Amino acid sequence: MIELTLVTLLNSVSSDFCKYRGEGNDSYKSLLLSYSDASDKFGTKEVKKVVQESTNLTIAAVAMAVTKCPQHL
């Protein structure tokens, strides 16, 4: 199995975040839904591990979301 990386996780979460925001959900609900999708896709333990081991997570997450759907931020 390929190890989950922060970039892969954020790419997945930001795409889903943009989709949920586009459906009219608020930012918080969209974030939780996209996190839930990532946990289903990659496994909760892998997602938790990447989040715990990451540095500058907020900056990286916002940068990814701004790139994918700036209209929703």
PDB file of N, CA and C in Angstrom:
ATOM      1  N   MET A   1       0.836  -1.179   0.000  1.00  0.00           N
ATOM      2  CA  MET A   1       0.000   0.000   0.000  1.00  0.00           C
ATOM      3  C   MET A   1       0.883   1.245   0.000  1.00  0.00           C
ATOM      4  N   ILE A   2       0.512   2.233  -0.772  1.00  0.00           N
ATOM      5  CA  ILE A   2       1.252   3.486  -0.844  1.00  0.00           C
ATOM      6  C   ILE A   2       0.902   4.346   0.364  1.00  0.00           C
ATOM      7  N   GLU A   3       1.922   4.945   0.965  1.00  0.00           N
ATOM      8  CA  GLU A   3       1.709   5.784   2.140  1.00  0.00           C
ATOM      9  C   GLU A   3       0.980   7.069   1.765  1.00  0.00           C
ATOM     10  N   LEU A   4      -0.014   7.414   2.540  1.00  0.00           N
ATOM     11  CA  LEU A   4      -0.767   8.642   2.336  1.00  0.00           C
ATOM     12  C   LEU A   4       0.121   9.830   2.704  1.00  0.00           C
ATOM     13  N   THR A   5       0.136  10.847   1.853  1.00  0.00           N
ATOM     14  CA  THR A   5       0.913  12.057   2.124  1.00  0.00           C
ATOM     15  C   THR A   5      -0.023  13.227   2.376  1.00  0.00           C
ATOM     16  N   LEU A   6       0.516  14.274   2.958  1.00  0.00           N
ATOM     17  CA  LEU A   6      -0.280  15.467   3.227  1.00  0.00           C
ATOM     18  C   LEU A   6      -0.818  16.068   1.931  1.00  0.00           C
ATOM     19  N   VAL A   7      -0.007  16.122   0.909  1.00  0.00           N
ATOM     20  CA  VAL A   7      -0.443  16.700  -0.367  1.00  0.00           C
ATOM     21  C   VAL A   7      -1.614  15.913  -0.952  1.00  0.00           C
ATOM     22  N   THR A   8      -1.517  14.589  -0.917  1.00  0.00           N
ATOM     23  CA  THR A   8      -2.605  13.751  -1.430  1.00  0.00           C
ATOM     24  C   THR A   8      -3.873  13.963  -0.615  1.00  0.00           C
ATOM     25  N   LEU A   9      -3.734  13.985   0.692  1.00  0.00           N
ATOM     26  CA  LEU A   9      -4.891  14.192   1.560  1.00  0.00           C
ATOM     27  C   LEU A   9      -5.530  15.553   1.294  1.00  0.00           C
ATOM     28  N   LEU A  10      -4.722  16.604   1.264  1.00  0.00           N
ATOM     29  CA  LEU A  10      -5.267  17.944   1.052  1.00  0.00           C
ATOM     30  C   LEU A  10      -5.873  18.102  -0.328  1.00  0.00           C
ATOM     31  N   ASN A  11      -5.311  17.470  -1.318  1.00  0.00           N
ATOM     32  CA  ASN A  11      -5.879  17.520  -2.668  1.00  0.00           C
ATOM     33  C   ASN A  11      -7.282  16.910  -2.672  1.00  0.00           C
ATOM     34  N   SER A  12      -7.429  15.775  -2.030  1.00  0.00           N
ATOM     35  CA  SER A  12      -8.720  15.109  -1.945  1.00  0.00           C
ATOM     36  C   SER A  12      -9.726  15.932  -1.139  1.00  0.00           C
ATOM     37  N   VAL A  13      -9.299  16.386   0.030  1.00  0.00           N
ATOM     38  CA  VAL A  13     -10.195  17.148   0.899  1.00  0.00           C
ATOM     39  C   VAL A  13     -10.610  18.464   0.247  1.00  0.00           C
ATOM     40  N   SER A  14      -9.680  19.157  -0.381  1.00  0.00           N
ATOM     41  CA  SER A  14     -10.021  20.448  -0.982  1.00  0.00           C
ATOM     42  C   SER A  14     -10.977  20.285  -2.156  1.00  0.00           C
ATOM     43  N   SER A  15     -10.809  19.247  -2.946  1.00  0.00           N
ATOM     44  CA  SER A  15     -11.744  19.004  -4.056  1.00  0.00           C
ATOM     45  C   SER A  15     -13.152  18.755  -3.528  1.00  0.00           C
ATOM     46  N   ASP A  16     -13.247  17.919  -2.513  1.00  0.00           N
ATOM     47  CA  ASP A  16     -14.559  17.637  -1.922  1.00  0.00           C
ATOM     48  C   ASP A  16     -15.120  18.868  -1.216  1.00  0.00           C
ATOM     49  N   PHE A  17     -14.262  19.639  -0.541  1.00  0.00           N
ATOM     50  CA  PHE A  17     -14.688  20.873   0.122  1.00  0.00           C
ATOM     51  C   PHE A  17     -15.328  21.813  -0.899  1.00  0.00           C
ATOM     52  N   CYS A  18     -14.673  21.985  -2.024  1.00  0.00           N
ATOM     53  CA  CYS A  18     -15.199  22.866  -3.070  1.00  0.00           C
ATOM     54  C   CYS A  18     -16.543  22.355  -3.590  1.00  0.00           C
ATOM     55  N   LYS A  19     -16.655  21.042  -3.738  1.00  0.00           N
ATOM     56  CA  LYS A  19     -17.907  20.450  -4.207  1.00  0.00           C
ATOM     57  C   LYS A  19     -19.030  20.732  -3.215  1.00  0.00           C
ATOM     58  N   TYR A  20     -18.773  20.499  -1.936  1.00  0.00           N
ATOM     59  CA  TYR A  20     -19.805  20.723  -0.923  1.00  0.00           C
ATOM     60  C   TYR A  20     -20.162  22.193  -0.777  1.00  0.00           C
ATOM     61  N   ARG A  21     -19.171  23.075  -0.881  1.00  0.00           N
ATOM     62  CA  ARG A  21     -19.460  24.524  -0.827  1.00  0.00           C
ATOM     63  C   ARG A  21     -20.304  24.925  -2.031  1.00  0.00           C
ATOM     64  N   GLY A  22     -20.000  24.356  -3.186  1.00  0.00           N
ATOM     65  CA  GLY A  22     -20.765  24.638  -4.395  1.00  0.00           C
ATOM     66  C   GLY A  22     -22.217  24.185  -4.296  1.00  0.00           C
ATOM     67  N   GLU A  23     -22.471  23.209  -3.427  1.00  0.00           N
ATOM     68  CA  GLU A  23     -23.837  22.720  -3.203  1.00  0.00           C
ATOM     69  C   GLU A  23     -24.584  23.581  -2.185  1.00  0.00           C
ATOM     70  N   GLY A  24     -23.917  24.603  -1.655  1.00  0.00           N
ATOM     71  CA  GLY A  24     -24.571  25.533  -0.744  1.00  0.00           C
ATOM     72  C   GLY A  24     -24.330  25.289   0.734  1.00  0.00           C
ATOM     73  N   ASN A  25     -23.481  24.339   1.067  1.00  0.00           N
ATOM     74  CA  ASN A  25     -23.162  24.098   2.476  1.00  0.00           C
ATOM     75  C   ASN A  25     -22.213  25.177   2.986  1.00  0.00           C
ATOM     76  N   ASP A  26     -22.271  25.475   4.301  1.00  0.00           N
ATOM     77  CA  ASP A  26     -21.335  26.444   4.852  1.00  0.00           C
ATOM     78  C   ASP A  26     -19.940  25.814   4.957  1.00  0.00           C
ATOM     79  N   SER A  27     -18.952  26.632   5.278  1.00  0.00           N
ATOM     80  CA  SER A  27     -17.559  26.169   5.298  1.00  0.00           C
ATOM     81  C   SER A  27     -17.334  25.034   6.292  1.00  0.00           C
ATOM     82  N   TYR A  28     -17.897  25.164   7.477  1.00  0.00           N
ATOM     83  CA  TYR A  28     -17.665  24.156   8.509  1.00  0.00           C
ATOM     84  C   TYR A  28     -18.268  22.808   8.114  1.00  0.00           C
ATOM     85  N   LYS A  29     -19.489  22.821   7.639  1.00  0.00           N
ATOM     86  CA  LYS A  29     -20.137  21.578   7.216  1.00  0.00           C
ATOM     87  C   LYS A  29     -19.385  20.967   6.041  1.00  0.00           C
ATOM     88  N   SER A  30     -18.960  21.790   5.105  1.00  0.00           N
ATOM     89  CA  SER A  30     -18.208  21.306   3.949  1.00  0.00           C
ATOM     90  C   SER A  30     -16.896  20.659   4.371  1.00  0.00           C
ATOM     91  N   LEU A  31     -16.218  21.271   5.329  1.00  0.00           N
ATOM     92  CA  LEU A  31     -14.964  20.712   5.834  1.00  0.00           C
ATOM     93  C   LEU A  31     -15.194  19.354   6.493  1.00  0.00           C
ATOM     94  N   LEU A  32     -16.207  19.265   7.333  1.00  0.00           N
ATOM     95  CA  LEU A  32     -16.485  17.996   8.011  1.00  0.00           C
ATOM     96  C   LEU A  32     -16.894  16.905   7.024  1.00  0.00           C
ATOM     97  N   LEU A  33     -17.699  17.254   6.052  1.00  0.00           N
ATOM     98  CA  LEU A  33     -18.102  16.272   5.049  1.00  0.00           C
ATOM     99  C   LEU A  33     -16.904  15.800   4.227  1.00  0.00           C
ATOM    100  N   SER A  34     -16.051  16.717   3.839  1.00  0.00           N
ATOM    101  CA  SER A  34     -14.885  16.336   3.033  1.00  0.00           C
ATOM    102  C   SER A  34     -13.879  15.531   3.851  1.00  0.00           C
ATOM    103  N   TYR A  35     -13.732  15.852   5.137  1.00  0.00           N
ATOM    104  CA  TYR A  35     -12.873  15.056   6.024  1.00  0.00           C
ATOM    105  C   TYR A  35     -13.439  13.640   6.163  1.00  0.00           C
ATOM    106  N   SER A  36     -14.736  13.537   6.308  1.00  0.00           N
ATOM    107  CA  SER A  36     -15.388  12.228   6.407  1.00  0.00           C
ATOM    108  C   SER A  36     -15.162  11.411   5.139  1.00  0.00           C
ATOM    109  N   ASP A  37     -15.274  12.060   3.989  1.00  0.00           N
ATOM    110  CA  ASP A  37     -15.012  11.374   2.711  1.00  0.00           C
ATOM    111  C   ASP A  37     -13.575  10.869   2.644  1.00  0.00           C
ATOM    112  N   ALA A  38     -12.622  11.688   3.090  1.00  0.00           N
ATOM    113  CA  ALA A  38     -11.212  11.283   3.076  1.00  0.00           C
ATOM    114  C   ALA A  38     -10.982  10.103   4.006  1.00  0.00           C
ATOM    115  N   SER A  39     -11.639  10.114   5.150  1.00  0.00           N
ATOM    116  CA  SER A  39     -11.509   9.000   6.087  1.00  0.00           C
ATOM    117  C   SER A  39     -12.055   7.710   5.487  1.00  0.00           C
ATOM    118  N   ASP A  40     -13.162   7.819   4.767  1.00  0.00           N
ATOM    119  CA  ASP A  40     -13.720   6.643   4.089  1.00  0.00           C
ATOM    120  C   ASP A  40     -12.776   6.141   2.995  1.00  0.00           C
ATOM    121  N   LYS A  41     -12.193   7.070   2.267  1.00  0.00           N
ATOM    122  CA  LYS A  41     -11.339   6.715   1.136  1.00  0.00           C
ATOM    123  C   LYS A  41      -9.985   6.154   1.561  1.00  0.00           C
ATOM    124  N   PHE A  42      -9.346   6.796   2.536  1.00  0.00           N
ATOM    125  CA  PHE A  42      -7.977   6.435   2.912  1.00  0.00           C
ATOM    126  C   PHE A  42      -7.872   5.650   4.215  1.00  0.00           C
ATOM    127  N   GLY A  43      -8.930   5.664   5.005  1.00  0.00           N
ATOM    128  CA  GLY A  43      -8.910   5.013   6.320  1.00  0.00           C
ATOM    129  C   GLY A  43      -8.664   6.034   7.411  1.00  0.00           C
ATOM    130  N   THR A  44      -9.400   5.894   8.476  1.00  0.00           N
ATOM    131  CA  THR A  44      -9.305   6.889   9.556  1.00  0.00           C
ATOM    132  C   THR A  44      -7.923   6.933  10.197  1.00  0.00           C
ATOM    133  N   LYS A  45      -7.292   5.792  10.342  1.00  0.00           N
ATOM    134  CA  LYS A  45      -5.962   5.772  10.974  1.00  0.00           C
ATOM    135  C   LYS A  45      -4.924   6.485  10.117  1.00  0.00           C
ATOM    136  N   GLU A  46      -4.991   6.289   8.805  1.00  0.00           N
ATOM    137  CA  GLU A  46      -4.038   6.950   7.908  1.00  0.00           C
ATOM    138  C   GLU A  46      -4.258   8.458   7.894  1.00  0.00           C
ATOM    139  N   VAL A  47      -5.510   8.878   7.834  1.00  0.00           N
ATOM    140  CA  VAL A  47      -5.810  10.313   7.831  1.00  0.00           C
ATOM    141  C   VAL A  47      -5.344  10.946   9.137  1.00  0.00           C
ATOM    142  N   LYS A  48      -5.640  10.311  10.251  1.00  0.00           N
ATOM    143  CA  LYS A  48      -5.223  10.834  11.548  1.00  0.00           C
ATOM    144  C   LYS A  48      -3.703  10.939  11.636  1.00  0.00           C
ATOM    145  N   LYS A  49      -3.010   9.929  11.146  1.00  0.00           N
ATOM    146  CA  LYS A  49      -1.546   9.929  11.182  1.00  0.00           C
ATOM    147  C   LYS A  49      -0.972  11.107  10.394  1.00  0.00           C
ATOM    148  N   VAL A  50      -1.494  11.335   9.195  1.00  0.00           N
ATOM    149  CA  VAL A  50      -1.006  12.442   8.363  1.00  0.00           C
ATOM    150  C   VAL A  50      -1.278  13.777   9.046  1.00  0.00           C
ATOM    151  N   VAL A  51      -2.463  13.934   9.608  1.00  0.00           N
ATOM    152  CA  VAL A  51      -2.811  15.183  10.288  1.00  0.00           C
ATOM    153  C   VAL A  51      -1.898  15.402  11.489  1.00  0.00           C
ATOM    154  N   GLN A  52      -1.675  14.382  12.290  1.00  0.00           N
ATOM    155  CA  GLN A  52      -0.830  14.520  13.482  1.00  0.00           C
ATOM    156  C   GLN A  52       0.614  14.832  13.131  1.00  0.00           C
ATOM    157  N   GLU A  53       1.120  14.271  12.046  1.00  0.00           N
ATOM    158  CA  GLU A  53       2.523  14.447  11.681  1.00  0.00           C
ATOM    159  C   GLU A  53       2.787  15.693  10.842  1.00  0.00           C
ATOM    160  N   SER A  54       1.749  16.376  10.426  1.00  0.00           N
ATOM    161  CA  SER A  54       1.946  17.520   9.534  1.00  0.00           C
ATOM    162  C   SER A  54       2.333  18.775  10.301  1.00  0.00           C
ATOM    163  N   THR A  55       3.064  19.624   9.606  1.00  0.00           N
ATOM    164  CA  THR A  55       3.380  20.950  10.117  1.00  0.00           C
ATOM    165  C   THR A  55       2.807  21.959   9.142  1.00  0.00           C
ATOM    166  N   ASN A  56       2.438  23.106   9.647  1.00  0.00           N
ATOM    167  CA  ASN A  56       1.845  24.149   8.812  1.00  0.00           C
ATOM    168  C   ASN A  56       0.608  23.657   8.070  1.00  0.00           C
ATOM    169  N   LEU A  57      -0.188  22.832   8.721  1.00  0.00           N
ATOM    170  CA  LEU A  57      -1.374  22.259   8.102  1.00  0.00           C
ATOM    171  C   LEU A  57      -2.359  23.335   7.645  1.00  0.00           C
ATOM    172  N   THR A  58      -2.592  24.319   8.472  1.00  0.00           N
ATOM    173  CA  THR A  58      -3.554  25.365   8.128  1.00  0.00           C
ATOM    174  C   THR A  58      -3.128  26.109   6.869  1.00  0.00           C
ATOM    175  N   ILE A  59      -1.878  26.477   6.803  1.00  0.00           N
ATOM    176  CA  ILE A  59      -1.375  27.209   5.638  1.00  0.00           C
ATOM    177  C   ILE A  59      -1.504  26.361   4.379  1.00  0.00           C
ATOM    178  N   ALA A  60      -1.102  25.108   4.465  1.00  0.00           N
ATOM    179  CA  ALA A  60      -1.177  24.222   3.304  1.00  0.00           C
ATOM    180  C   ALA A  60      -2.622  23.984   2.877  1.00  0.00           C
ATOM    181  N   ALA A  61      -3.511  23.801   3.833  1.00  0.00           N
ATOM    182  CA  ALA A  61      -4.916  23.546   3.513  1.00  0.00           C
ATOM    183  C   ALA A  61      -5.569  24.754   2.856  1.00  0.00           C
ATOM    184  N   VAL A  62      -5.319  25.934   3.395  1.00  0.00           N
ATOM    185  CA  VAL A  62      -5.891  27.147   2.812  1.00  0.00           C
ATOM    186  C   VAL A  62      -5.326  27.379   1.415  1.00  0.00           C
ATOM    187  N   ALA A  63      -4.034  27.176   1.240  1.00  0.00           N
ATOM    188  CA  ALA A  63      -3.422  27.357  -0.088  1.00  0.00           C
ATOM    189  C   ALA A  63      -4.043  26.418  -1.116  1.00  0.00           C
ATOM    190  N   MET A  64      -4.286  25.181  -0.725  1.00  0.00           N
ATOM    191  CA  MET A  64      -4.884  24.218  -1.639  1.00  0.00           C
ATOM    192  C   MET A  64      -6.320  24.628  -1.989  1.00  0.00           C
ATOM    193  N   ALA A  65      -7.087  25.043  -0.992  1.00  0.00           N
ATOM    194  CA  ALA A  65      -8.476  25.457  -1.236  1.00  0.00           C
ATOM    195  C   ALA A  65      -8.542  26.726  -2.085  1.00  0.00           C
ATOM    196  N   VAL A  66      -7.649  27.660  -1.831  1.00  0.00           N
ATOM    197  CA  VAL A  66      -7.626  28.911  -2.624  1.00  0.00           C
ATOM    198  C   VAL A  66      -7.338  28.589  -4.081  1.00  0.00           C
ATOM    199  N   THR A  67      -6.467  27.621  -4.315  1.00  0.00           N
ATOM    200  CA  THR A  67      -6.137  27.236  -5.680  1.00  0.00           C
ATOM    201  C   THR A  67      -7.323  26.576  -6.368  1.00  0.00           C
ATOM    202  N   LYS A  68      -8.067  25.770  -5.651  1.00  0.00           N
ATOM    203  CA  LYS A  68      -9.154  24.989  -6.258  1.00  0.00           C
ATOM    204  C   LYS A  68     -10.464  25.757  -6.360  1.00  0.00           C
ATOM    205  N   CYS A  69     -10.809  26.545  -5.343  1.00  0.00           N
ATOM    206  CA  CYS A  69     -12.096  27.248  -5.388  1.00  0.00           C
ATOM    207  C   CYS A  69     -12.057  28.545  -4.572  1.00  0.00           C
ATOM    208  N   PRO A  70     -11.334  29.539  -5.050  1.00  0.00           N
ATOM    209  CA  PRO A  70     -11.225  30.788  -4.291  1.00  0.00           C
ATOM    210  C   PRO A  70     -12.573  31.486  -4.072  1.00  0.00           C
ATOM    211  N   GLN A  71     -13.524  31.220  -4.927  1.00  0.00           N
ATOM    212  CA  GLN A  71     -14.834  31.864  -4.793  1.00  0.00           C
ATOM    213  C   GLN A  71     -15.584  31.418  -3.541  1.00  0.00           C
ATOM    214  N   HIS A  72     -15.170  30.323  -2.926  1.00  0.00           N
ATOM    215  CA  HIS A  72     -15.858  29.798  -1.747  1.00  0.00           C
ATOM    216  C   HIS A  72     -15.168  30.143  -0.436  1.00  0.00           C
ATOM    217  N   LEU A  73     -14.113  30.943  -0.501  1.00  0.00           N
ATOM    218  CA  LEU A  73     -13.403  31.302   0.735  1.00  0.00           C
ATOM    219  C   LEU A  73     -13.592  32.775   1.057  1.00  0.00           C
TER     220      LEU A  73
END
